Coordinates of C-alpha atoms in Angstrom, one line a residue:
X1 CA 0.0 0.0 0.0
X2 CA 2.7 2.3 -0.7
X3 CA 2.1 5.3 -2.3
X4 CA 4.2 7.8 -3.8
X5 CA 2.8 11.8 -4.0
X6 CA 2.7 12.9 -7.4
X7 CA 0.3 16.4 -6.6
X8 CA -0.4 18.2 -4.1
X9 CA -2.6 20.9 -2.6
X10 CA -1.1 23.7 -0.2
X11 CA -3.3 26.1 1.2
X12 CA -2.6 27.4 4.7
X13 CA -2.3 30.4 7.1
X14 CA 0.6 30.6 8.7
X15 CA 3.8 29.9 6.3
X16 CA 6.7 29.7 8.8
X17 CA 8.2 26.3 8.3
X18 CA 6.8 25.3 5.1
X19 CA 9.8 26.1 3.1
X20 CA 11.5 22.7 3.9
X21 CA 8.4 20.8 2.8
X22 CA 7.4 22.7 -0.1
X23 CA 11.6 22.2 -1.5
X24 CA 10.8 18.4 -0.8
X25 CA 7.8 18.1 -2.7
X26 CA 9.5 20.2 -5.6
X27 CA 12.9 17.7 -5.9
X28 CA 10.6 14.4 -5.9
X29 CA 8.7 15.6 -9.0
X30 CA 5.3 16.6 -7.3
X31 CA 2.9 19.0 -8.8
X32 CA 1.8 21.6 -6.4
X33 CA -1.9 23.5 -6.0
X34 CA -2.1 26.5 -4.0
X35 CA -4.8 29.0 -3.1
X36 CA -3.9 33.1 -2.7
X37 CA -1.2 33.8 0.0
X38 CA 0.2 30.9 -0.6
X39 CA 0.8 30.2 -4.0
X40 CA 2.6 33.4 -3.6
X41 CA 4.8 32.0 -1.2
X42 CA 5.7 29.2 -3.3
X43 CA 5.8 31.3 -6.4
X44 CA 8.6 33.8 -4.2
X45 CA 10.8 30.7 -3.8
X46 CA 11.0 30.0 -7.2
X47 CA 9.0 26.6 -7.7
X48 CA 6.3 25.9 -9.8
X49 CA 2.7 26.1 -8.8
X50 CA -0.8 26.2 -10.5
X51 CA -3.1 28.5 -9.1
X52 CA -6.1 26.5 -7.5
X53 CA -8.5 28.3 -9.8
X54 CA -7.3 27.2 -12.9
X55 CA -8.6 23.5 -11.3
X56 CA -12.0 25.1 -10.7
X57 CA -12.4 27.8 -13.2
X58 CA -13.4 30.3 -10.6
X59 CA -11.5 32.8 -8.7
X60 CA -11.6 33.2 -5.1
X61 CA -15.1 34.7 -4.5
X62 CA -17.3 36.6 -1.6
X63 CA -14.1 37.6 -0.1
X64 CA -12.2 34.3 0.6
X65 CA -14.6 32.5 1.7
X66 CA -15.2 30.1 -1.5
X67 CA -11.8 29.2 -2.9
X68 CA -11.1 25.6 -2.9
X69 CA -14.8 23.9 -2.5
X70 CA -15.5 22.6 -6.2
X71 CA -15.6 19.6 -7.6
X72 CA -12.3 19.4 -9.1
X73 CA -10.4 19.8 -6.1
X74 CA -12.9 17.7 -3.3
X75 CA -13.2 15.2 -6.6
X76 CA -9.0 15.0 -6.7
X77 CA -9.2 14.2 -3.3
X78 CA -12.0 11.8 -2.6
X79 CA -12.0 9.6 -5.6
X80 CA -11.1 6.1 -4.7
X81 CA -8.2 5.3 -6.7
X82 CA -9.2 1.2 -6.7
X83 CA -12.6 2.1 -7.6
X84 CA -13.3 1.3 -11.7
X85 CA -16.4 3.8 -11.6
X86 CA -14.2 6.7 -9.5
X87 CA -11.9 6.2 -11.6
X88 CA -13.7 6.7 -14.8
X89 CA -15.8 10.0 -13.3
X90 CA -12.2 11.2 -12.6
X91 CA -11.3 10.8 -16.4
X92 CA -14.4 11.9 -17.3
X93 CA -14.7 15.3 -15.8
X94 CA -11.1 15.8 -16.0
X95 CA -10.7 15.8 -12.0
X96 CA -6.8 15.4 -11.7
X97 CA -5.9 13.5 -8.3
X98 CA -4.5 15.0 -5.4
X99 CA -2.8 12.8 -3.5
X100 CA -1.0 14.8 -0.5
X101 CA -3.2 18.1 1.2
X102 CA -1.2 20.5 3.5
X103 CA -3.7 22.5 5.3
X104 CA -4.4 24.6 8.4
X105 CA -7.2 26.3 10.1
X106 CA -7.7 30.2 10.7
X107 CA -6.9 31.5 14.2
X108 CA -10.5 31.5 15.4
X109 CA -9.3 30.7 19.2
X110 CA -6.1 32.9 19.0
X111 CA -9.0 36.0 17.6
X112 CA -11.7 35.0 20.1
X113 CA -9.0 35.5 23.1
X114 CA -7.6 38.6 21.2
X115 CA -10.8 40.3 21.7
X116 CA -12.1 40.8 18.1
X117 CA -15.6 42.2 17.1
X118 CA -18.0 39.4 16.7
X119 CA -17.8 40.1 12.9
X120 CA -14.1 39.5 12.9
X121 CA -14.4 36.4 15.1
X122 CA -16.8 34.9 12.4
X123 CA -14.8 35.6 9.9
X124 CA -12.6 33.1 11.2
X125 CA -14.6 30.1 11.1
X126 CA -12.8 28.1 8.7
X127 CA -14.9 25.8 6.0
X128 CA -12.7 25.4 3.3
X129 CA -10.0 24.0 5.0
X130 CA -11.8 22.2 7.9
X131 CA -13.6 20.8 4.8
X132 CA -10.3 19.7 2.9
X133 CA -9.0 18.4 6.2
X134 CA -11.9 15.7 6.6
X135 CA -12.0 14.9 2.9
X136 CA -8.2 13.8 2.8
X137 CA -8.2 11.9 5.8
X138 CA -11.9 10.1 5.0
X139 CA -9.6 9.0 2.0
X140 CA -6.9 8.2 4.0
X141 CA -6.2 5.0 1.7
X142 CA -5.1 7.0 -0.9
X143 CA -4.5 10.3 0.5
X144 CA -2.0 11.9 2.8
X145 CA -3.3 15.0 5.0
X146 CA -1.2 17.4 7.0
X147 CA -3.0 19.4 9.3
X148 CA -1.3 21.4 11.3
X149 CA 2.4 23.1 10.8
X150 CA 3.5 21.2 14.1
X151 CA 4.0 18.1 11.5
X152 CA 5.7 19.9 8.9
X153 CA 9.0 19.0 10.4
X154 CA 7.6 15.0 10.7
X155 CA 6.4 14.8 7.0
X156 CA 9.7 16.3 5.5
X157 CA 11.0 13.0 7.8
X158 CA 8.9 10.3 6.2
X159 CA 8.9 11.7 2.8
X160 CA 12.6 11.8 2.9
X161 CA 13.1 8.6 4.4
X162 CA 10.6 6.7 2.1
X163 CA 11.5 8.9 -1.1
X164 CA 8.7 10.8 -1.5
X165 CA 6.5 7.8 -0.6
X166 CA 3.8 7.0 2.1
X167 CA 2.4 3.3 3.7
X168 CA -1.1 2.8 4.5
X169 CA -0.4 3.3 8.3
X170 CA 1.4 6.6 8.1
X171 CA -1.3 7.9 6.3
X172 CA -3.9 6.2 8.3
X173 CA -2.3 7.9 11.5
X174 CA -2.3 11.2 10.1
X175 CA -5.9 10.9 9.4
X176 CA -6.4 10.5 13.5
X177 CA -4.6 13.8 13.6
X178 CA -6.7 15.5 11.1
X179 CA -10.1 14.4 13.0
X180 CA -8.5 15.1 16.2
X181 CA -7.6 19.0 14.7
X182 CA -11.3 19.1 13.1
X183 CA -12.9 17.6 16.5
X184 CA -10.9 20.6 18.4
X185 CA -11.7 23.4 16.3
X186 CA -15.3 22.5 16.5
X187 CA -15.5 22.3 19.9
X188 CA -13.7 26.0 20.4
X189 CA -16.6 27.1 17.9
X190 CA -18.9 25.2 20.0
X191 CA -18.2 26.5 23.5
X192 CA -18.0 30.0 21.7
X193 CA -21.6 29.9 20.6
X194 CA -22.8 28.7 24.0
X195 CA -20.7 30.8 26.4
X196 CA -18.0 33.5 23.9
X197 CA -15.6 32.3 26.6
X198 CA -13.7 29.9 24.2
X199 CA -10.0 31.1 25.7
X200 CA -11.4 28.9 28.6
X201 CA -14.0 26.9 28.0
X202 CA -12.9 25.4 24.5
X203 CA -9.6 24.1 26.3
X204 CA -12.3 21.8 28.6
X205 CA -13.3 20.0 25.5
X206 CA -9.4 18.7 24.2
X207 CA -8.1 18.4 28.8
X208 CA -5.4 16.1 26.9
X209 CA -3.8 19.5 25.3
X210 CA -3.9 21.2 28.8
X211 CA -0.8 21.4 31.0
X212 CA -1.0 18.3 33.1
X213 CA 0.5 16.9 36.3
X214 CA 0.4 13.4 38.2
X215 CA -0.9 13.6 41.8
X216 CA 0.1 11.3 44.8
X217 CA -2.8 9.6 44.3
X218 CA -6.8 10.1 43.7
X219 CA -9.5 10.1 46.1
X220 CA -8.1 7.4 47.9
X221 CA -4.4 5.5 47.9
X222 CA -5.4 2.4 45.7
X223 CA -6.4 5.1 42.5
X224 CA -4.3 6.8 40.4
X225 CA -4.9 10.2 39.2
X226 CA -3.8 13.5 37.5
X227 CA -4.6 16.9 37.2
X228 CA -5.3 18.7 33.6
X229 CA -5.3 22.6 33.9
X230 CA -3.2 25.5 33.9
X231 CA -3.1 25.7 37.9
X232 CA -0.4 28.2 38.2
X233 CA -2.6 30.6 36.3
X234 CA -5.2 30.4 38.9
X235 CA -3.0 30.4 42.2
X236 CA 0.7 31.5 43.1
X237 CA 1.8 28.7 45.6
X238 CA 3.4 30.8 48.6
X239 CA 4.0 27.5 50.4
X240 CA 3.0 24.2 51.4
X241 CA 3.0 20.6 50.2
X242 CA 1.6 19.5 47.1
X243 CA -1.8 19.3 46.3
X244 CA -3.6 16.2 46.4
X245 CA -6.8 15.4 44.6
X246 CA -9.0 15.8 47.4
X247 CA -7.4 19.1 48.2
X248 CA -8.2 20.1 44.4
X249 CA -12.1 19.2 44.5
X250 CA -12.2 21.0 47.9
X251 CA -10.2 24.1 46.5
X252 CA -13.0 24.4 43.8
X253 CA -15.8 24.4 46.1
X254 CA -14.2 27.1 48.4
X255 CA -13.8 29.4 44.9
X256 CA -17.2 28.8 43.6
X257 CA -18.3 29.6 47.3
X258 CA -16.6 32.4 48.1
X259 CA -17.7 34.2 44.5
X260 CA -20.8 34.6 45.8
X261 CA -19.1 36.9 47.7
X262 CA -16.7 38.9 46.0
X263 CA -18.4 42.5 47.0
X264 CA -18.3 43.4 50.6
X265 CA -17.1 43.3 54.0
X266 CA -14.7 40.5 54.7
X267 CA -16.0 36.7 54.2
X268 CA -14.6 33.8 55.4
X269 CA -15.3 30.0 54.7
X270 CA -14.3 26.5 56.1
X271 CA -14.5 23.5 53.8
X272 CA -14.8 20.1 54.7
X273 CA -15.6 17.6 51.5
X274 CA -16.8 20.3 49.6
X275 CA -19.6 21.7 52.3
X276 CA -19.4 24.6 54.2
X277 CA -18.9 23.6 58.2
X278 CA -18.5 27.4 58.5
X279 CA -18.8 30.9 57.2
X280 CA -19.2 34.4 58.2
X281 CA -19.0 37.9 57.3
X282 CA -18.0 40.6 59.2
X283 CA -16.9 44.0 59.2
X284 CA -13.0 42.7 59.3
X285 CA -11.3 39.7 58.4
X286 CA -10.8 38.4 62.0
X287 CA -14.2 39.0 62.7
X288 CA -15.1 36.9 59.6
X289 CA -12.7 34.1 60.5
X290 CA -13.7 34.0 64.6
X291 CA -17.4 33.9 62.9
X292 CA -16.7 30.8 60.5
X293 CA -14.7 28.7 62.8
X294 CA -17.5 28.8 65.9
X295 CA -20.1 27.6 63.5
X296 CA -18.3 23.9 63.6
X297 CA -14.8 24.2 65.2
X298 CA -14.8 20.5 65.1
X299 CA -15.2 19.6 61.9
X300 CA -12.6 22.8 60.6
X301 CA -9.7 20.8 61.9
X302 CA -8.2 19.5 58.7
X303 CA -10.3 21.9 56.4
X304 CA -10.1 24.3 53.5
X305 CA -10.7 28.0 53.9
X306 CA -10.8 30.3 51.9
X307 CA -11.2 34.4 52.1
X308 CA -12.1 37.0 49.8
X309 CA -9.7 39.6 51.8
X310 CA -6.4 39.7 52.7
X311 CA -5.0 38.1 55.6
X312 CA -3.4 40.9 58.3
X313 CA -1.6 39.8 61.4
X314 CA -4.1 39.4 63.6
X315 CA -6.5 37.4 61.8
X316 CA -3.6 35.0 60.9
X317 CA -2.6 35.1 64.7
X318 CA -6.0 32.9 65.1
X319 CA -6.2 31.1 61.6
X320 CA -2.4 29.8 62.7
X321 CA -4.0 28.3 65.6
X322 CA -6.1 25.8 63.7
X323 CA -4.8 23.0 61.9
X324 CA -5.8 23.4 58.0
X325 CA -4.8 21.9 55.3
X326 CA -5.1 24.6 52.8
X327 CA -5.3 28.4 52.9
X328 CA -6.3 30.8 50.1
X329 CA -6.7 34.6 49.3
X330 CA -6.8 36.9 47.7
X331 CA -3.2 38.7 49.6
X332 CA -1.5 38.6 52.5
X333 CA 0.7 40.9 54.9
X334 CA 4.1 40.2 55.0
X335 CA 4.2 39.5 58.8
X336 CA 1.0 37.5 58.4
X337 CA 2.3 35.1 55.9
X338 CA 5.6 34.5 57.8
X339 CA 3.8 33.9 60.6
X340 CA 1.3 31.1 58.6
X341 CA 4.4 29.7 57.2
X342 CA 6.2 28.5 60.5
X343 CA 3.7 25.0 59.8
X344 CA 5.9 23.0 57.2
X345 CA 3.3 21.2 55.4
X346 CA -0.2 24.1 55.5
X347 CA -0.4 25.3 51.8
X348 CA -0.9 28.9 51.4
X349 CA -2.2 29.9 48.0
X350 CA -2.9 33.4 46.7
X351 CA -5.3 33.2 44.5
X352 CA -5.1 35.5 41.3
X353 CA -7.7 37.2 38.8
X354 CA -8.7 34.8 36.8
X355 CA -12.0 34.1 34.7
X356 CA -12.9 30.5 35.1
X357 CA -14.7 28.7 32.8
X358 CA -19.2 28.6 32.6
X359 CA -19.1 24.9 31.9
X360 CA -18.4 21.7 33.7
X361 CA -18.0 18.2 32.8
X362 CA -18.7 14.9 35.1
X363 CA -17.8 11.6 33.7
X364 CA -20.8 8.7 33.7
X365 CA -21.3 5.3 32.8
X366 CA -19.4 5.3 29.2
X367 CA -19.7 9.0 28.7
X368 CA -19.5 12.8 29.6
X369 CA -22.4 15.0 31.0
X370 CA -21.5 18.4 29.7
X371 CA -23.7 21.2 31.7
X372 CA -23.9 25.1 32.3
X373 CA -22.4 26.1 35.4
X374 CA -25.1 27.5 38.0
X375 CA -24.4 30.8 38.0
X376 CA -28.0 31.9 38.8
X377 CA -28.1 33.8 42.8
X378 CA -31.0 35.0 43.7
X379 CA -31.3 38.6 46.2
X380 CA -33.9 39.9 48.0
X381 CA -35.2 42.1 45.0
X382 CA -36.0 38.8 43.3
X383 CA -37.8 37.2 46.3
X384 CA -41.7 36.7 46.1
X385 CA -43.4 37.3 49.4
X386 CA -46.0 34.4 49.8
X387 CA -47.1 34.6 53.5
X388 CA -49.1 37.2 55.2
X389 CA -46.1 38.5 57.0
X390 CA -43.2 39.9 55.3
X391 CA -39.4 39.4 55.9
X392 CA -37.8 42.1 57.9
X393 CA -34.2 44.4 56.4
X394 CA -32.4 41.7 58.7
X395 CA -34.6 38.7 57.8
X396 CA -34.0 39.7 54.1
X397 CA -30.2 39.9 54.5
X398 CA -29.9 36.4 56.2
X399 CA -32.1 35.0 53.8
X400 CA -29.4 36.3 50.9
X401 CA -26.6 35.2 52.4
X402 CA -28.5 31.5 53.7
X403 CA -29.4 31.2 50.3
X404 CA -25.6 31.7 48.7
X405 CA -24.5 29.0 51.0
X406 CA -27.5 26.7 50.3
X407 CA -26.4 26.8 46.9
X408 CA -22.8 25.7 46.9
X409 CA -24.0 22.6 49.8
X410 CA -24.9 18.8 48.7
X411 CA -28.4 18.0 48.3
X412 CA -30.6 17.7 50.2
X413 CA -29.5 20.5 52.2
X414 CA -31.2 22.7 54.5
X415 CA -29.4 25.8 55.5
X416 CA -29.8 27.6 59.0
X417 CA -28.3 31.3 59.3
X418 CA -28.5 34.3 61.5
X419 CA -27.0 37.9 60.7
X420 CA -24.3 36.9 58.1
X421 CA -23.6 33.7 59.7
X422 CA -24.0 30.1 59.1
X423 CA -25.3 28.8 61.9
X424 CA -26.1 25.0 60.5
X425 CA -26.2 23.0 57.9
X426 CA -27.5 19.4 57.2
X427 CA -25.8 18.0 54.1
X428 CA -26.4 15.0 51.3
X429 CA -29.4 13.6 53.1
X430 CA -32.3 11.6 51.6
X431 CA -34.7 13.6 53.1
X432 CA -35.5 17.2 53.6
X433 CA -36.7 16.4 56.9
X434 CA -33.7 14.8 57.7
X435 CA -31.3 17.6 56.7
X436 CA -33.3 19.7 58.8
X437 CA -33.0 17.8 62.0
X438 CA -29.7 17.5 61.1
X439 CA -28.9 21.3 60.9
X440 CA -30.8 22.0 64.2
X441 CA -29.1 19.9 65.9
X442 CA -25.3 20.8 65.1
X443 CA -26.5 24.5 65.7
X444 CA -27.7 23.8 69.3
X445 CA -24.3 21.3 69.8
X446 CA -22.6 24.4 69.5
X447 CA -24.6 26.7 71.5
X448 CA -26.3 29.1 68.7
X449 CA -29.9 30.2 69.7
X450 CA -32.2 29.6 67.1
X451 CA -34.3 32.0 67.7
X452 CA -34.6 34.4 65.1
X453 CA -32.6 32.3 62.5
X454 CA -33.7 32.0 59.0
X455 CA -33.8 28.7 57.1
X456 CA -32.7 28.0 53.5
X457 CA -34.0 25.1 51.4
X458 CA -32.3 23.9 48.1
X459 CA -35.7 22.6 46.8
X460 CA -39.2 23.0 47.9
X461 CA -41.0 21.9 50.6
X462 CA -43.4 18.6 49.5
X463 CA -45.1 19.2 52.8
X464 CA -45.7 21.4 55.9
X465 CA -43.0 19.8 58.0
X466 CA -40.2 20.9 57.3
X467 CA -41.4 24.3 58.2
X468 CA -43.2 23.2 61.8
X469 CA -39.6 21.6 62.7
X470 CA -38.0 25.2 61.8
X471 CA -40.6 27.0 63.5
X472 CA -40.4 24.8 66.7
X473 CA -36.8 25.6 66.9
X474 CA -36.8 29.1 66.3
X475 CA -36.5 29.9 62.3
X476 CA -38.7 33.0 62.0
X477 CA -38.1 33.1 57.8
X478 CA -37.8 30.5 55.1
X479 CA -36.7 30.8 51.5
X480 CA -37.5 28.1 49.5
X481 CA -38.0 27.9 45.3
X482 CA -41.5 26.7 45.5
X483 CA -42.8 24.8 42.7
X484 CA -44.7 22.0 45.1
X485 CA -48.1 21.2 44.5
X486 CA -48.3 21.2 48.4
X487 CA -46.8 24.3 48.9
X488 CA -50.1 26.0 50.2
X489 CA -49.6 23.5 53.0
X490 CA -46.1 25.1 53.8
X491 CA -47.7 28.9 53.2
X492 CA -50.9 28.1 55.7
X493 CA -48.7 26.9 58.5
X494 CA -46.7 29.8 58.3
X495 CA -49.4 32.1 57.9
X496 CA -51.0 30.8 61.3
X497 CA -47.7 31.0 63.2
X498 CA -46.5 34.2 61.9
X499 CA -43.9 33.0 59.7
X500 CA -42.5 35.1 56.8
X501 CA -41.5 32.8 53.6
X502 CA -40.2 33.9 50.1
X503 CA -40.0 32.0 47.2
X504 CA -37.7 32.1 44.0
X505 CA -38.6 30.4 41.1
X506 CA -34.9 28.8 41.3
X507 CA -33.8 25.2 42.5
X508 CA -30.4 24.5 43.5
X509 CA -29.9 21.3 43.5
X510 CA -25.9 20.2 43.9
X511 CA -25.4 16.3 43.7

């Protein structure tokens, strides 16, 4: 099955490199296509080249965009070479073969991430070439594609050593390039269309291109793992061990926590296996941290926490006192950080501006689930008052700031707070009930008076209970989505025990 290239279509952007090939092609006899730019580059060096339009008998048209899709040039490519009737179309219609394509793509990630008009990023959606690319390598039996110029260097290799020759498998391997070019570039397009953040989210859809790195191990010892993703981007490491897969999962739910408060006073939060065992805000950062910690001291030993401020003496004074695993902000004082670096294995991360991508990936089964990230937080402008008693300024605030937390805990989740404090929460239960009982008592465990507290719920209330429980402890508001068929039940116990409840429209469910 070898073959040796007797023509040959070049049409790409970028031209550094592809002197070398083009000189190759040109000593071993092969008759060379080209489109605009191009066939002026070959033309400058001297070599012989026939201009793809007198294949076609059109010019380049509406501005670039049509150039090479005719059937003389998709013909030349696709006709099966073994095939009596391909063969005889060929003759027929004077289709010439093609038997070697070198082709790239236009820069649509490299314009989306320079910040182009929408016009200009358009513009760079590539159909001629992407289209030449899967035609060669469909006829990979007969045809040799080059997709990218990171191969140039490889083909001038094989063509050399096999004298202007390819086998069967080299051209059959650079057909799994091609797709895996074309299956990239459509997923940039893709993610573009569905978020315009393809600088970030189109990377999601090819991890394997990402910088990677091996951890210790995955969620346990027995499984092997790594990490794909450009983590000194997001953090500068200031100290500390290495990070281990669990630290990793628990680092992202502390960020996508402590976004939901980026504006404000100073906010701290304790992670333990992705849930919130604490978090406050307060009008300074020690405050916020004192705040966090007495909501479950016990279960902040070994945790994650994470501030939106930066860490001054005194509020490291305190944090130094706990063992953590993992610190992150925003900055730190210089005395403060030396003081947090006197334990030899604590990691201190500073986290830095960056935009993280809108969609997220979970692997099932034999597959992917690709979804939107929840980016949806509800405020007290968007509440809908359905009792006879209204929520009060402070109600409303502790409702906002229950709510935030209710939506970054595992379902089912109930979420008990009090002026900018978690108080409770009870996490990943079957039942709403259950999470309930769960977050009343851990708040009373730890001495916090109910009374006056607002309660959160992920997803609506299927029956009054949930709300009689609350009420019998102390909750004096609820926020809940709504949506049950039963929620009058929930609104007419309220209503006759002077309850205030809102509702939103808005599940949150985190599984």
């Amino acid at each position: 099955m070898s073959k040796k290239i007797q023509s040959a279509l070049i049409s790409v952007y970028y031209k550094d490199g592809l002197e070398p090939l083009v000189r190759l092609l040109h000593e071993n006899g092969v008759k060379l296509y080209s489109t605009g730019g191009t066939q002026t580059f070959i033309e400058n060096l001297q070599i012989p080249v026939t201009a793809a339009e007198e294949l076609t008998g059109y010019p380049s048209i509406f501005g670039g965009r049509v150039k090479t899709l005719h059937p003389a040039i998709m013909g030349g490519i696709l006709y099966r070479r073994d095939d009596a009737g391909d063969v005889a179309q060929a003759a027929q219609y004077n289709i010439p073969a093609i038997d070697l394509v070198v082709v790239d793509l236009y820069p649509f990630e490299e314009t989306v991430a320079s910040g182009a008009s929408e016009e200009d990023i358009i513009e760079k959606i590539d159909i001629g070439g992407i289209s030449l690319i899967r035609a060669t390598a469909k006829n990979f039996k007969d045809t040799l594609i080059v997709s990218s110029r990171s191969q140039y260097g490889a083909v001038v290799d094989l063509l050399s050593a096999k004298g202007g020759a390819t086998d069967f498998e080299d051209r059959r391997q650079y057909a799994g390039e091609a797709f895996a070019v074309s299956s990239h570039y459509d997923g940039a397009i893709n993610s573009y269309f569905i978020s315009k953040e393809v600088a970030s989210d189109a990377a999601l859809y090819d991890f394997q291109k990402l910088p990677s790195q091996t951890l210790r191990y995955g969620e346990n010892p027995h499984q092997s793992a790594t990490y794909f993703g450009d983590l000194e981007g997001i953090f500068d490491k200031l100290h500390g061990k290495e990070l281990s897969y669990n630290n990793l999962v628990d680092v992202d739910a502390c960020v996508n926590l402590i976004d939901e408060f980026v504006d404000g006073d100073p906010t701290f939060a304790i992670i333990k296996h992705t849930n919130a065992c604490g978090i406050a805000t307060a009008a300074t950062a020690k405050e916020a941290y004192d705040n966090a910690l007495a909501c479950d001291p016990v279960s902040a030993f070994g945790g994650v926490v994470i501030t939106n401020s930066t860490v001054d003496l005194a509020t490291a004074e305190e944090l130094n006192k706990l063992f953590m695993e993992i610190l992150i902000a925003p900055a730190y004082e210089e005395d403060a950080l030396a003081l947090l670096k006197s334990k030899k294995n604590r990691i201190l991360l500073k986290r830095n501006a960056v935009e993280l991508p809108n969609v997220m990936f979970k692997t099932i089964l034999n597959g992917v689930l690709v979804q939107d990230k929840d980016l949806s937080t509800e405020i007290a402008s968007q509440f809908t008052t359905v009792t006879e008693k209204a929520p009060t300024a402070d109600e409303l605030s502790a409702l906002e700031f229950a709510l935030k937390v209710c939506k970054h805990t595992k379902s089912n989740t109930i979420v008990l707070a009090k002026e900018n404090q978690l108080l409770a929460s009870g996490t990943g239960q079957t039942s709403r009930v259950d999470a309930l009982r769960q977050a009343i008592d851990k708040a009373k465990a730890f001495g916090f008076d109910l009374n006056g507290a607002v309660m959160a719920s992920d997803a609506f209330f299927p029956f009054a209970d949930c709300v009689e429980i609350a009420h019998l402890a102390g909750v004096t508001a609820v926020v809940q989505p709504g949506g049950s068929i039963r929620d009058k039940d929930s609104v007419e116990y309220c209503n006759a025990n002077g309850l205030a409840m809102v509702t939103t429209g808005v599940r949150h469910f985190k599984h």
